[in-house]
């Protein structure tokens, strides 16, 4: 069974590694190409770059003879998930959509919800503050509308210079991050407020725990709606779904 995994997440890599070792499957991992040097997955076939919308993806699925698609993109990658849902529906290709559980506020958390990244920028308020911004390289441009604040921006890749707000310190780093390091960073940079997407997962959760321990507010950007089919929450569930799909299609063929 030929499986396309739409990636860019820890879960996609976990699925690719597990399915890649299973002789029932041939896996192709697809990356958008946003990270110049993505972590290499040895022995796993991969492709990089957009497909060209729904039609481009449908053409790719047909040409590469893909039997099943596993959408393991990030919970904020709504466009890719919508394209995957439309393209697979038009071809009748089975789709499994993996969306990791969101973070839920605990006792001691001081979260302020924001529906969009622009709303998060507005929620910082008029008074200048020191802001830890961990929303990914592509999201920083939204904070140019709130240029009175000093931003400590952490991203894997350097954001475009013209997207940056005027008062900016850049920290280039890739998770997972440890709690003690996050506490040290928030303290040494005298951070007043953290801005985060509700990404879920363990790799970037330490900043949320650190904010709780330091009693700092977190402006938490809510997730967009994600289109999909056969929703699961973990790599293990996605792999189990593929196993069931394989077994049911084999038993159909033998009837
Ligand atoms: P997006 O807005 O949903 O997608 C924009 C376009 O990027 C898609 O229409 C598609 O182009 C291309 N694309 C996205 N994911 C792709 C993939 N896995 N393989 C091939 N093409 C892909 O996506 P995004 O939010 O920019 O995220 C881009 C990538 O970064 C995704 O792989 C995602 O998992 C990862 N990521 C995103 C975030 C985030 O906060 N958004 C955080 C961490 C990782 P075409 O229409 O040309 O096919």
PDB file of C-alpha atoms in Angstrom, residues 6-255:
ATOM      1  CA  UNK A   6       1.738  15.137   4.842  1.00  0.00           C
ATOM      2  CA  UNK A   7       4.313  16.198   7.389  1.00  0.00           C
ATOM      3  CA  UNK A   8       6.030  19.021   9.181  1.00  0.00           C
ATOM      4  CA  UNK A   9       5.414  17.636  12.680  1.00  0.00           C
ATOM      5  CA  UNK A  10       6.912  15.234  15.215  1.00  0.00           C
ATOM      6  CA  UNK A  11       3.915  12.952  14.708  1.00  0.00           C
ATOM      7  CA  UNK A  12       4.506  12.764  10.941  1.00  0.00           C
ATOM      8  CA  UNK A  13       8.087  11.633  11.542  1.00  0.00           C
ATOM      9  CA  UNK A  14       6.936   9.063  14.124  1.00  0.00           C
ATOM     10  CA  UNK A  15       4.370   7.684  11.655  1.00  0.00           C
ATOM     11  CA  UNK A  16       6.886   7.615   8.798  1.00  0.00           C
ATOM     12  CA  UNK A  17       9.416   5.733  10.919  1.00  0.00           C
ATOM     13  CA  UNK A  18       6.882   3.172  12.127  1.00  0.00           C
ATOM     14  CA  UNK A  19       5.143   2.617   8.785  1.00  0.00           C
ATOM     15  CA  UNK A  20       8.460   2.754   6.930  1.00  0.00           C
ATOM     16  CA  UNK A  21       9.649  -0.331   8.829  1.00  0.00           C
ATOM     17  CA  UNK A  22       6.468  -2.250   7.933  1.00  0.00           C
ATOM     18  CA  UNK A  23       6.834  -4.245   4.697  1.00  0.00           C
ATOM     19  CA  UNK A  24       3.101  -3.836   3.955  1.00  0.00           C
ATOM     20  CA  UNK A  25       3.648  -0.131   3.214  1.00  0.00           C
ATOM     21  CA  UNK A  26       5.663   2.129   0.954  1.00  0.00           C
ATOM     22  CA  UNK A  27       5.852   5.605   2.507  1.00  0.00           C
ATOM     23  CA  UNK A  28       6.474   9.020   0.977  1.00  0.00           C
ATOM     24  CA  UNK A  29       6.829  11.880   3.460  1.00  0.00           C
ATOM     25  CA  UNK A  30       5.897  15.296   2.097  1.00  0.00           C
ATOM     26  CA  UNK A  31       7.314  18.544   3.525  1.00  0.00           C
ATOM     27  CA  UNK A  32       6.281  22.075   2.604  1.00  0.00           C
ATOM     28  CA  UNK A  33       9.914  23.215   2.457  1.00  0.00           C
ATOM     29  CA  UNK A  34       9.616  26.001   5.036  1.00  0.00           C
ATOM     30  CA  UNK A  35      12.667  24.739   6.988  1.00  0.00           C
ATOM     31  CA  UNK A  36      15.870  24.921   4.980  1.00  0.00           C
ATOM     32  CA  UNK A  37      17.542  21.993   6.739  1.00  0.00           C
ATOM     33  CA  UNK A  38      14.784  19.705   8.032  1.00  0.00           C
ATOM     34  CA  UNK A  39      15.860  16.839  10.272  1.00  0.00           C
ATOM     35  CA  UNK A  40      16.756  13.932   8.017  1.00  0.00           C
ATOM     36  CA  UNK A  41      14.680  10.777   8.218  1.00  0.00           C
ATOM     37  CA  UNK A  42      17.022   8.039   7.138  1.00  0.00           C
ATOM     38  CA  UNK A  43      15.624   5.504   4.730  1.00  0.00           C
ATOM     39  CA  UNK A  44      12.306   7.340   4.242  1.00  0.00           C
ATOM     40  CA  UNK A  45      11.437   8.615   0.783  1.00  0.00           C
ATOM     41  CA  UNK A  46      10.433  12.234   0.862  1.00  0.00           C
ATOM     42  CA  UNK A  47       9.422  15.072  -1.408  1.00  0.00           C
ATOM     43  CA  UNK A  48       9.574  18.820  -0.709  1.00  0.00           C
ATOM     44  CA  UNK A  49       7.351  21.734  -1.783  1.00  0.00           C
ATOM     45  CA  UNK A  50       3.709  22.556  -2.433  1.00  0.00           C
ATOM     46  CA  UNK A  51       1.629  20.458  -4.828  1.00  0.00           C
ATOM     47  CA  UNK A  52      -0.173  23.410  -6.419  1.00  0.00           C
ATOM     48  CA  UNK A  53      -3.493  23.492  -4.584  1.00  0.00           C
ATOM     49  CA  UNK A  54      -6.233  20.865  -4.641  1.00  0.00           C
ATOM     50  CA  UNK A  55      -5.836  20.075  -8.348  1.00  0.00           C
ATOM     51  CA  UNK A  56      -2.074  19.736  -8.022  1.00  0.00           C
ATOM     52  CA  UNK A  57      -2.430  17.391  -5.074  1.00  0.00           C
ATOM     53  CA  UNK A  58      -5.076  15.300  -6.846  1.00  0.00           C
ATOM     54  CA  UNK A  59      -2.786  15.014  -9.890  1.00  0.00           C
ATOM     55  CA  UNK A  60       0.130  13.983  -7.664  1.00  0.00           C
ATOM     56  CA  UNK A  61      -1.965  11.341  -5.855  1.00  0.00           C
ATOM     57  CA  UNK A  62      -3.043   9.830  -9.177  1.00  0.00           C
ATOM     58  CA  UNK A  63       0.415   9.942 -10.751  1.00  0.00           C
ATOM     59  CA  UNK A  64       2.206   8.514  -7.705  1.00  0.00           C
ATOM     60  CA  UNK A  65      -0.534   5.861  -7.320  1.00  0.00           C
ATOM     61  CA  UNK A  66      -1.165   6.768  -3.694  1.00  0.00           C
ATOM     62  CA  UNK A  67      -3.549   4.344  -1.920  1.00  0.00           C
ATOM     63  CA  UNK A  68      -3.983   6.302   1.315  1.00  0.00           C
ATOM     64  CA  UNK A  69      -3.123   9.742   2.694  1.00  0.00           C
ATOM     65  CA  UNK A  70      -2.188  10.498   6.261  1.00  0.00           C
ATOM     66  CA  UNK A  71      -2.510  14.201   7.015  1.00  0.00           C
ATOM     67  CA  UNK A  72      -0.127  14.749   9.925  1.00  0.00           C
ATOM     68  CA  UNK A  73       0.402  18.472   9.348  1.00  0.00           C
ATOM     69  CA  UNK A  74       0.471  21.000  12.180  1.00  0.00           C
ATOM     70  CA  UNK A  75      -2.868  21.927  13.819  1.00  0.00           C
ATOM     71  CA  UNK A  76      -2.471  25.442  12.340  1.00  0.00           C
ATOM     72  CA  UNK A  77      -1.787  24.215   8.776  1.00  0.00           C
ATOM     73  CA  UNK A  78      -5.469  24.558   7.843  1.00  0.00           C
ATOM     74  CA  UNK A  79      -4.948  25.137   4.117  1.00  0.00           C
ATOM     75  CA  UNK A  80      -3.035  21.920   3.544  1.00  0.00           C
ATOM     76  CA  UNK A  81      -5.618  19.912   5.503  1.00  0.00           C
ATOM     77  CA  UNK A  82      -8.469  21.453   3.496  1.00  0.00           C
ATOM     78  CA  UNK A  83      -6.652  20.632   0.246  1.00  0.00           C
ATOM     79  CA  UNK A  84      -6.040  17.055   1.394  1.00  0.00           C
ATOM     80  CA  UNK A  85      -9.714  16.616   2.281  1.00  0.00           C
ATOM     81  CA  UNK A  86     -10.910  17.942  -1.101  1.00  0.00           C
ATOM     82  CA  UNK A  87      -8.360  16.081  -3.234  1.00  0.00           C
ATOM     83  CA  UNK A  88      -8.856  12.716  -1.528  1.00  0.00           C
ATOM     84  CA  UNK A  89     -12.644  13.094  -1.624  1.00  0.00           C
ATOM     85  CA  UNK A  90     -12.578  13.793  -5.379  1.00  0.00           C
ATOM     86  CA  UNK A  91     -10.494  10.644  -5.998  1.00  0.00           C
ATOM     87  CA  UNK A  92     -12.095   8.404  -3.346  1.00  0.00           C
ATOM     88  CA  UNK A  93      -8.680   7.961  -1.678  1.00  0.00           C
ATOM     89  CA  UNK A  94      -8.875   7.073   2.041  1.00  0.00           C
ATOM     90  CA  UNK A  95      -7.675   9.887   4.326  1.00  0.00           C
ATOM     91  CA  UNK A  96      -6.746   9.884   7.995  1.00  0.00           C
ATOM     92  CA  UNK A  97      -6.334  13.275   9.689  1.00  0.00           C
ATOM     93  CA  UNK A  98      -4.066  13.378  12.722  1.00  0.00           C
ATOM     94  CA  UNK A  99      -4.647  16.366  15.015  1.00  0.00           C
ATOM     95  CA  UNK A 100      -2.818  16.249  18.311  1.00  0.00           C
ATOM     96  CA  UNK A 101      -4.850  17.266  21.389  1.00  0.00           C
ATOM     97  CA  UNK A 102      -4.816  20.933  22.287  1.00  0.00           C
ATOM     98  CA  UNK A 103      -3.308  22.182  25.555  1.00  0.00           C
ATOM     99  CA  UNK A 104      -5.816  22.811  28.325  1.00  0.00           C
ATOM    100  CA  UNK A 105      -5.310  25.483  31.000  1.00  0.00           C
ATOM    101  CA  UNK A 106      -4.408  24.180  34.462  1.00  0.00           C
ATOM    102  CA  UNK A 107      -4.570  25.738  37.907  1.00  0.00           C
ATOM    103  CA  UNK A 108      -2.085  28.617  37.970  1.00  0.00           C
ATOM    104  CA  UNK A 109      -2.246  29.281  34.225  1.00  0.00           C
ATOM    105  CA  UNK A 110      -3.105  32.878  33.278  1.00  0.00           C
ATOM    106  CA  UNK A 111      -4.267  32.424  29.696  1.00  0.00           C
ATOM    107  CA  UNK A 112      -5.923  35.099  27.588  1.00  0.00           C
ATOM    108  CA  UNK A 113      -7.601  33.548  24.532  1.00  0.00           C
ATOM    109  CA  UNK A 114      -7.138  35.100  21.080  1.00  0.00           C
ATOM    110  CA  UNK A 115      -9.097  33.896  18.047  1.00  0.00           C
ATOM    111  CA  UNK A 116      -6.425  34.937  15.537  1.00  0.00           C
ATOM    112  CA  UNK A 117      -2.798  36.028  15.499  1.00  0.00           C
ATOM    113  CA  UNK A 118      -3.888  39.650  14.870  1.00  0.00           C
ATOM    114  CA  UNK A 119      -6.175  39.463  17.910  1.00  0.00           C
ATOM    115  CA  UNK A 120      -3.180  38.241  19.918  1.00  0.00           C
ATOM    116  CA  UNK A 121      -1.190  41.317  18.858  1.00  0.00           C
ATOM    117  CA  UNK A 122      -4.087  43.576  19.897  1.00  0.00           C
ATOM    118  CA  UNK A 123      -4.445  41.754  23.236  1.00  0.00           C
ATOM    119  CA  UNK A 124      -0.932  42.913  24.229  1.00  0.00           C
ATOM    120  CA  UNK A 125      -2.494  46.309  24.991  1.00  0.00           C
ATOM    121  CA  UNK A 126      -1.301  49.873  24.603  1.00  0.00           C
ATOM    122  CA  UNK A 127       1.392  49.926  27.282  1.00  0.00           C
ATOM    123  CA  UNK A 128       4.862  48.773  26.074  1.00  0.00           C
ATOM    124  CA  UNK A 129       5.713  45.283  27.325  1.00  0.00           C
ATOM    125  CA  UNK A 130       8.466  42.709  26.876  1.00  0.00           C
ATOM    126  CA  UNK A 131       6.922  39.897  24.855  1.00  0.00           C
ATOM    127  CA  UNK A 132       8.151  36.360  24.261  1.00  0.00           C
ATOM    128  CA  UNK A 133       6.845  35.537  20.804  1.00  0.00           C
ATOM    129  CA  UNK A 134       6.868  31.869  19.858  1.00  0.00           C
ATOM    130  CA  UNK A 135       4.396  31.675  16.985  1.00  0.00           C
ATOM    131  CA  UNK A 136       6.665  30.565  14.129  1.00  0.00           C
ATOM    132  CA  UNK A 137       8.517  32.631  11.551  1.00  0.00           C
ATOM    133  CA  UNK A 138       5.474  33.217   9.362  1.00  0.00           C
ATOM    134  CA  UNK A 139       3.400  34.691  12.188  1.00  0.00           C
ATOM    135  CA  UNK A 140       5.683  37.523  13.318  1.00  0.00           C
ATOM    136  CA  UNK A 141       4.474  40.042  10.703  1.00  0.00           C
ATOM    137  CA  UNK A 142       1.139  40.361  12.518  1.00  0.00           C
ATOM    138  CA  UNK A 143       2.957  42.047  15.419  1.00  0.00           C
ATOM    139  CA  UNK A 144       4.059  45.028  13.363  1.00  0.00           C
ATOM    140  CA  UNK A 145       0.651  46.463  14.265  1.00  0.00           C
ATOM    141  CA  UNK A 146       1.791  46.579  17.926  1.00  0.00           C
ATOM    142  CA  UNK A 147       5.228  48.153  17.482  1.00  0.00           C
ATOM    143  CA  UNK A 148       5.433  49.722  20.964  1.00  0.00           C
ATOM    144  CA  UNK A 149       6.421  46.355  22.489  1.00  0.00           C
ATOM    145  CA  UNK A 150       9.887  44.760  22.688  1.00  0.00           C
ATOM    146  CA  UNK A 151       9.755  41.269  21.187  1.00  0.00           C
ATOM    147  CA  UNK A 152      11.992  38.300  21.940  1.00  0.00           C
ATOM    148  CA  UNK A 153      11.182  36.142  18.923  1.00  0.00           C
ATOM    149  CA  UNK A 154      12.105  32.479  18.862  1.00  0.00           C
ATOM    150  CA  UNK A 155      11.975  30.727  15.492  1.00  0.00           C
ATOM    151  CA  UNK A 156      13.732  27.860  13.716  1.00  0.00           C
ATOM    152  CA  UNK A 157      14.584  30.060  10.732  1.00  0.00           C
ATOM    153  CA  UNK A 158      15.315  33.772  10.630  1.00  0.00           C
ATOM    154  CA  UNK A 159      12.095  35.663   9.743  1.00  0.00           C
ATOM    155  CA  UNK A 160      12.159  38.078   6.781  1.00  0.00           C
ATOM    156  CA  UNK A 161      13.647  41.372   8.012  1.00  0.00           C
ATOM    157  CA  UNK A 162      10.745  43.444   6.657  1.00  0.00           C
ATOM    158  CA  UNK A 163       8.224  41.315   8.604  1.00  0.00           C
ATOM    159  CA  UNK A 164       9.800  42.153  11.961  1.00  0.00           C
ATOM    160  CA  UNK A 165       8.431  44.710  14.432  1.00  0.00           C
ATOM    161  CA  UNK A 166      10.993  47.478  15.170  1.00  0.00           C
ATOM    162  CA  UNK A 167      12.181  46.343  18.634  1.00  0.00           C
ATOM    163  CA  UNK A 168      13.208  42.729  18.217  1.00  0.00           C
ATOM    164  CA  UNK A 169      15.672  40.220  19.613  1.00  0.00           C
ATOM    165  CA  UNK A 170      15.878  36.986  17.644  1.00  0.00           C
ATOM    166  CA  UNK A 171      16.576  33.603  19.249  1.00  0.00           C
ATOM    167  CA  UNK A 172      17.073  30.942  16.584  1.00  0.00           C
ATOM    168  CA  UNK A 173      16.345  27.492  18.055  1.00  0.00           C
ATOM    169  CA  UNK A 174      14.406  24.307  17.407  1.00  0.00           C
ATOM    170  CA  UNK A 175      12.561  22.306  20.074  1.00  0.00           C
ATOM    171  CA  UNK A 176      12.128  20.273  22.117  1.00  0.00           C
ATOM    172  CA  UNK A 177      12.777  22.792  24.897  1.00  0.00           C
ATOM    173  CA  UNK A 178      13.429  21.986  28.585  1.00  0.00           C
ATOM    174  CA  UNK A 179      11.535  23.640  31.432  1.00  0.00           C
ATOM    175  CA  UNK A 180      14.638  24.959  33.227  1.00  0.00           C
ATOM    176  CA  UNK A 181      15.910  26.564  30.001  1.00  0.00           C
ATOM    177  CA  UNK A 182      12.542  28.208  29.385  1.00  0.00           C
ATOM    178  CA  UNK A 183      12.418  29.583  32.934  1.00  0.00           C
ATOM    179  CA  UNK A 184      15.969  30.926  32.488  1.00  0.00           C
ATOM    180  CA  UNK A 185      15.081  32.569  29.153  1.00  0.00           C
ATOM    181  CA  UNK A 186      11.864  34.206  30.398  1.00  0.00           C
ATOM    182  CA  UNK A 187      13.666  35.453  33.505  1.00  0.00           C
ATOM    183  CA  UNK A 188      16.852  36.753  31.873  1.00  0.00           C
ATOM    184  CA  UNK A 189      14.854  38.550  29.155  1.00  0.00           C
ATOM    185  CA  UNK A 190      12.522  40.054  31.829  1.00  0.00           C
ATOM    186  CA  UNK A 191       9.474  38.836  29.882  1.00  0.00           C
ATOM    187  CA  UNK A 192       6.082  40.314  30.843  1.00  0.00           C
ATOM    188  CA  UNK A 193       3.891  38.175  28.600  1.00  0.00           C
ATOM    189  CA  UNK A 194       4.156  35.070  26.385  1.00  0.00           C
ATOM    190  CA  UNK A 195       2.353  34.679  23.057  1.00  0.00           C
ATOM    191  CA  UNK A 196       1.812  31.129  21.812  1.00  0.00           C
ATOM    192  CA  UNK A 197      -0.311  29.134  19.410  1.00  0.00           C
ATOM    193  CA  UNK A 198      -2.271  26.342  21.060  1.00  0.00           C
ATOM    194  CA  UNK A 199      -0.063  23.862  19.240  1.00  0.00           C
ATOM    195  CA  UNK A 200      -0.465  20.941  21.660  1.00  0.00           C
ATOM    196  CA  UNK A 201       2.206  18.258  22.068  1.00  0.00           C
ATOM    197  CA  UNK A 202       5.195  17.996  24.370  1.00  0.00           C
ATOM    198  CA  UNK A 203       8.014  19.580  22.351  1.00  0.00           C
ATOM    199  CA  UNK A 204       7.082  23.221  22.953  1.00  0.00           C
ATOM    200  CA  UNK A 205       4.959  22.910  26.115  1.00  0.00           C
ATOM    201  CA  UNK A 206       7.761  23.878  28.509  1.00  0.00           C
ATOM    202  CA  UNK A 207       7.276  27.607  27.841  1.00  0.00           C
ATOM    203  CA  UNK A 208       3.660  27.268  29.001  1.00  0.00           C
ATOM    204  CA  UNK A 209       4.778  25.499  32.186  1.00  0.00           C
ATOM    205  CA  UNK A 210       7.495  28.107  32.702  1.00  0.00           C
ATOM    206  CA  UNK A 211       4.958  30.943  32.356  1.00  0.00           C
ATOM    207  CA  UNK A 212       2.747  29.186  34.942  1.00  0.00           C
ATOM    208  CA  UNK A 213       5.648  28.866  37.373  1.00  0.00           C
ATOM    209  CA  UNK A 214       6.608  32.524  36.915  1.00  0.00           C
ATOM    210  CA  UNK A 215       2.952  33.590  37.053  1.00  0.00           C
ATOM    211  CA  UNK A 216       3.185  35.256  33.623  1.00  0.00           C
ATOM    212  CA  UNK A 217       0.160  35.740  31.371  1.00  0.00           C
ATOM    213  CA  UNK A 218       0.024  33.756  28.114  1.00  0.00           C
ATOM    214  CA  UNK A 219      -1.898  35.023  25.116  1.00  0.00           C
ATOM    215  CA  UNK A 220      -3.036  31.721  23.650  1.00  0.00           C
ATOM    216  CA  UNK A 221      -4.020  31.703  19.980  1.00  0.00           C
ATOM    217  CA  UNK A 222      -6.915  29.321  19.329  1.00  0.00           C
ATOM    218  CA  UNK A 223      -6.714  26.731  16.584  1.00  0.00           C
ATOM    219  CA  UNK A 224      -8.385  27.144  13.208  1.00  0.00           C
ATOM    220  CA  UNK A 225     -10.980  24.567  12.116  1.00  0.00           C
ATOM    221  CA  UNK A 226      -9.280  21.639  10.425  1.00  0.00           C
ATOM    222  CA  UNK A 227     -10.952  19.763   7.572  1.00  0.00           C
ATOM    223  CA  UNK A 228     -10.390  16.026   7.408  1.00  0.00           C
ATOM    224  CA  UNK A 229     -11.629  12.451   7.638  1.00  0.00           C
ATOM    225  CA  UNK A 230     -11.070   9.628  10.120  1.00  0.00           C
ATOM    226  CA  UNK A 231      -9.680  11.958  12.803  1.00  0.00           C
ATOM    227  CA  UNK A 232      -7.084  10.536  15.215  1.00  0.00           C
ATOM    228  CA  UNK A 233      -4.951  12.212  17.891  1.00  0.00           C
ATOM    229  CA  UNK A 234      -1.663  10.281  17.878  1.00  0.00           C
ATOM    230  CA  UNK A 235       0.843   8.534  15.650  1.00  0.00           C
ATOM    231  CA  UNK A 236      -0.085   5.174  17.207  1.00  0.00           C
ATOM    232  CA  UNK A 237      -3.752   5.649  16.291  1.00  0.00           C
ATOM    233  CA  UNK A 238      -2.835   6.701  12.747  1.00  0.00           C
ATOM    234  CA  UNK A 239      -0.636   3.631  12.280  1.00  0.00           C
ATOM    235  CA  UNK A 240      -3.459   1.420  13.611  1.00  0.00           C
ATOM    236  CA  UNK A 241      -5.899   3.043  11.127  1.00  0.00           C
ATOM    237  CA  UNK A 242      -3.511   2.252   8.264  1.00  0.00           C
ATOM    238  CA  UNK A 243      -3.148  -1.337   9.445  1.00  0.00           C
ATOM    239  CA  UNK A 244      -6.935  -1.773   9.455  1.00  0.00           C
ATOM    240  CA  UNK A 245      -7.199  -0.160   6.018  1.00  0.00           C
ATOM    241  CA  UNK A 246      -4.562  -2.510   4.629  1.00  0.00           C
ATOM    242  CA  UNK A 247      -6.206  -5.603   6.093  1.00  0.00           C
ATOM    243  CA  UNK A 248      -9.691  -4.636   4.927  1.00  0.00           C
ATOM    244  CA  UNK A 249      -8.547  -3.863   1.379  1.00  0.00           C
ATOM    245  CA  UNK A 250      -6.688  -7.199   1.260  1.00  0.00           C
ATOM    246  CA  UNK A 251      -9.745  -9.128   2.413  1.00  0.00           C
ATOM    247  CA  UNK A 252     -11.873  -7.259  -0.192  1.00  0.00           C
ATOM    248  CA  UNK A 253      -9.416  -8.318  -2.924  1.00  0.00           C
ATOM    249  CA  UNK A 254      -9.531 -11.968  -1.820  1.00  0.00           C
ATOM    250  CA  UNK A 255     -13.364 -12.143  -1.970  1.00  0.00           C
TER     251      UNK A 255
END
